[in-house]
C-alpha positions as CSV (number, residue, x, y, z in Angstrom):
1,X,100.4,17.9,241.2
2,X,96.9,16.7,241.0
3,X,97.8,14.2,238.1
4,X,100.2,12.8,240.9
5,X,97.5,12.7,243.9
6,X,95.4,10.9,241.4
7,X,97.9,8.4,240.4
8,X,98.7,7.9,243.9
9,X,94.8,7.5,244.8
10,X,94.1,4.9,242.1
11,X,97.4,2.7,243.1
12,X,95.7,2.6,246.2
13,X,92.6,1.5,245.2
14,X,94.1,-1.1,242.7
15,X,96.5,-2.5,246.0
16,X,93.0,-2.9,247.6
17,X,91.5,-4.2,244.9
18,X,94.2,-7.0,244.1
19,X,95.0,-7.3,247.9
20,X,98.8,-6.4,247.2
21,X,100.9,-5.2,249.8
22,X,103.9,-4.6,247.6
23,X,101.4,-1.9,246.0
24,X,101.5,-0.6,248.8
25,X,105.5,0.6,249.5
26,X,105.3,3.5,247.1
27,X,102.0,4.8,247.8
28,X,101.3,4.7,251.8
29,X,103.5,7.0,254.5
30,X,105.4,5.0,257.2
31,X,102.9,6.5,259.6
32,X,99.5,5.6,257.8
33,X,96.4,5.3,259.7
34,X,93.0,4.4,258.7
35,X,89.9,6.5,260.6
36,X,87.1,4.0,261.2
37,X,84.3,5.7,262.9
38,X,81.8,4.2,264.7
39,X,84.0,0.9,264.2
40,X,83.7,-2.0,265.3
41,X,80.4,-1.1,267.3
42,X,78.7,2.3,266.7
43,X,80.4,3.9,269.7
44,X,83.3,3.2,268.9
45,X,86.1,4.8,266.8
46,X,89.2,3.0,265.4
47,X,92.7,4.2,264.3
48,X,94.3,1.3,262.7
49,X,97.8,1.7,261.7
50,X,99.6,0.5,258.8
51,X,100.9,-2.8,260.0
52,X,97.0,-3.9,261.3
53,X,95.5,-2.3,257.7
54,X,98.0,-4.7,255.8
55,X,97.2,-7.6,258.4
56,X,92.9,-7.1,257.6
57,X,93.9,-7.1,253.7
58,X,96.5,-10.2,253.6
59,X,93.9,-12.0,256.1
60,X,91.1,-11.0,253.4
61,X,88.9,-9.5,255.9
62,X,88.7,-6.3,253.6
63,X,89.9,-5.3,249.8
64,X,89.3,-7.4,246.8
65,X,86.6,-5.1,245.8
66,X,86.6,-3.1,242.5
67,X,85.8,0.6,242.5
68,X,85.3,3.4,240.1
69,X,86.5,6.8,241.6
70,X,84.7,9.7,241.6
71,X,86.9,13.5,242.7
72,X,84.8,15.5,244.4
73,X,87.7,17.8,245.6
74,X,91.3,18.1,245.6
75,X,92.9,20.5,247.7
76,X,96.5,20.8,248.0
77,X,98.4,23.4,249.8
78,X,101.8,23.4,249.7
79,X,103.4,19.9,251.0
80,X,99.8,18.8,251.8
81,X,96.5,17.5,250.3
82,X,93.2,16.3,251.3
83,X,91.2,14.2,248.6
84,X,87.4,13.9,249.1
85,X,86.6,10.6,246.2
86,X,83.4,8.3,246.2
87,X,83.7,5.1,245.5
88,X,81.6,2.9,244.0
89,X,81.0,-0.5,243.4
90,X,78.7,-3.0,241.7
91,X,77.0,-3.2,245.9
92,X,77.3,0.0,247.6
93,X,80.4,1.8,247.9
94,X,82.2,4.5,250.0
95,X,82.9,8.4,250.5
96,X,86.4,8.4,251.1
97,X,89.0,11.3,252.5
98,X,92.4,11.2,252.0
99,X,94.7,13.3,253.8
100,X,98.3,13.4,251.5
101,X,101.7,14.6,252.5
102,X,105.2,14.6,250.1
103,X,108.3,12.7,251.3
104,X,111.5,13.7,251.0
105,X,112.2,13.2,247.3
106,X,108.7,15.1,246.7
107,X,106.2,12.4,246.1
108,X,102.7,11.9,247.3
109,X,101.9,9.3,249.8
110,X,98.4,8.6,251.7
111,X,99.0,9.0,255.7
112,X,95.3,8.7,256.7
113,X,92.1,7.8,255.9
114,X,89.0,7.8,256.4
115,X,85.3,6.0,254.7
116,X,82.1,6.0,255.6
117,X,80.1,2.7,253.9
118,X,77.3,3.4,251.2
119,X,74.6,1.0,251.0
């Protein structure tokens, strides 16, 4: 199972990375949410859904930046997972959790999560 939350983790990143949405399809749940705290001002806290996640990446106001992951944890219980990664970059980077969940036919997709910026 962790081979799979990893696949699933760098397809992710790659979408990002390329800014493709169709990446996307396989790898995020209908219900994915992105936890941006202290976003856009520091006391504030954003949940943006899906639909407004792909509209910041088509509209290039985020991806398009190459990462190498780092695990720090995987922890899967059941149906469930929670991924702690780093990621870095050639500027900065970010700590990321991902919060997993199998569909249906048993495959891993993201429904949340959350970064905090390195600088």
């Amino acid at each position: 199972m962790e081979k799979e939350i990893k696949q699933v983790i760098k397809a992710f990143i790659k979408a990002g990375e390329e800014r493709n949405i169709e990446m996307y399809n396989d790898v995020l749940h209908q219900e994915f949410r992105v936890i941006a705290n202290k976003y856009p001002t520091p006391d504030k806290t954003s949940i943006i859904p899906s639909a407004g996640y792909i509209a910041l990446i088509t509209k290039k106001v985020i991806g398009g930046t190459k990462y190498e992951v780092i695990y720090n944890s995987i922890n899967i219980t059941q149906h469930s997972a929670t991924v702690r990664a780093e990621l870095k970059a050639e500027k900065g980077g970010q700590l990321v959790t991902f919060l997993l969940v199998q569909n249906m036919e048993n495959r891993w997709q993201i429904i949340a999560n959350m970064a905090v910026q390195k600088k």
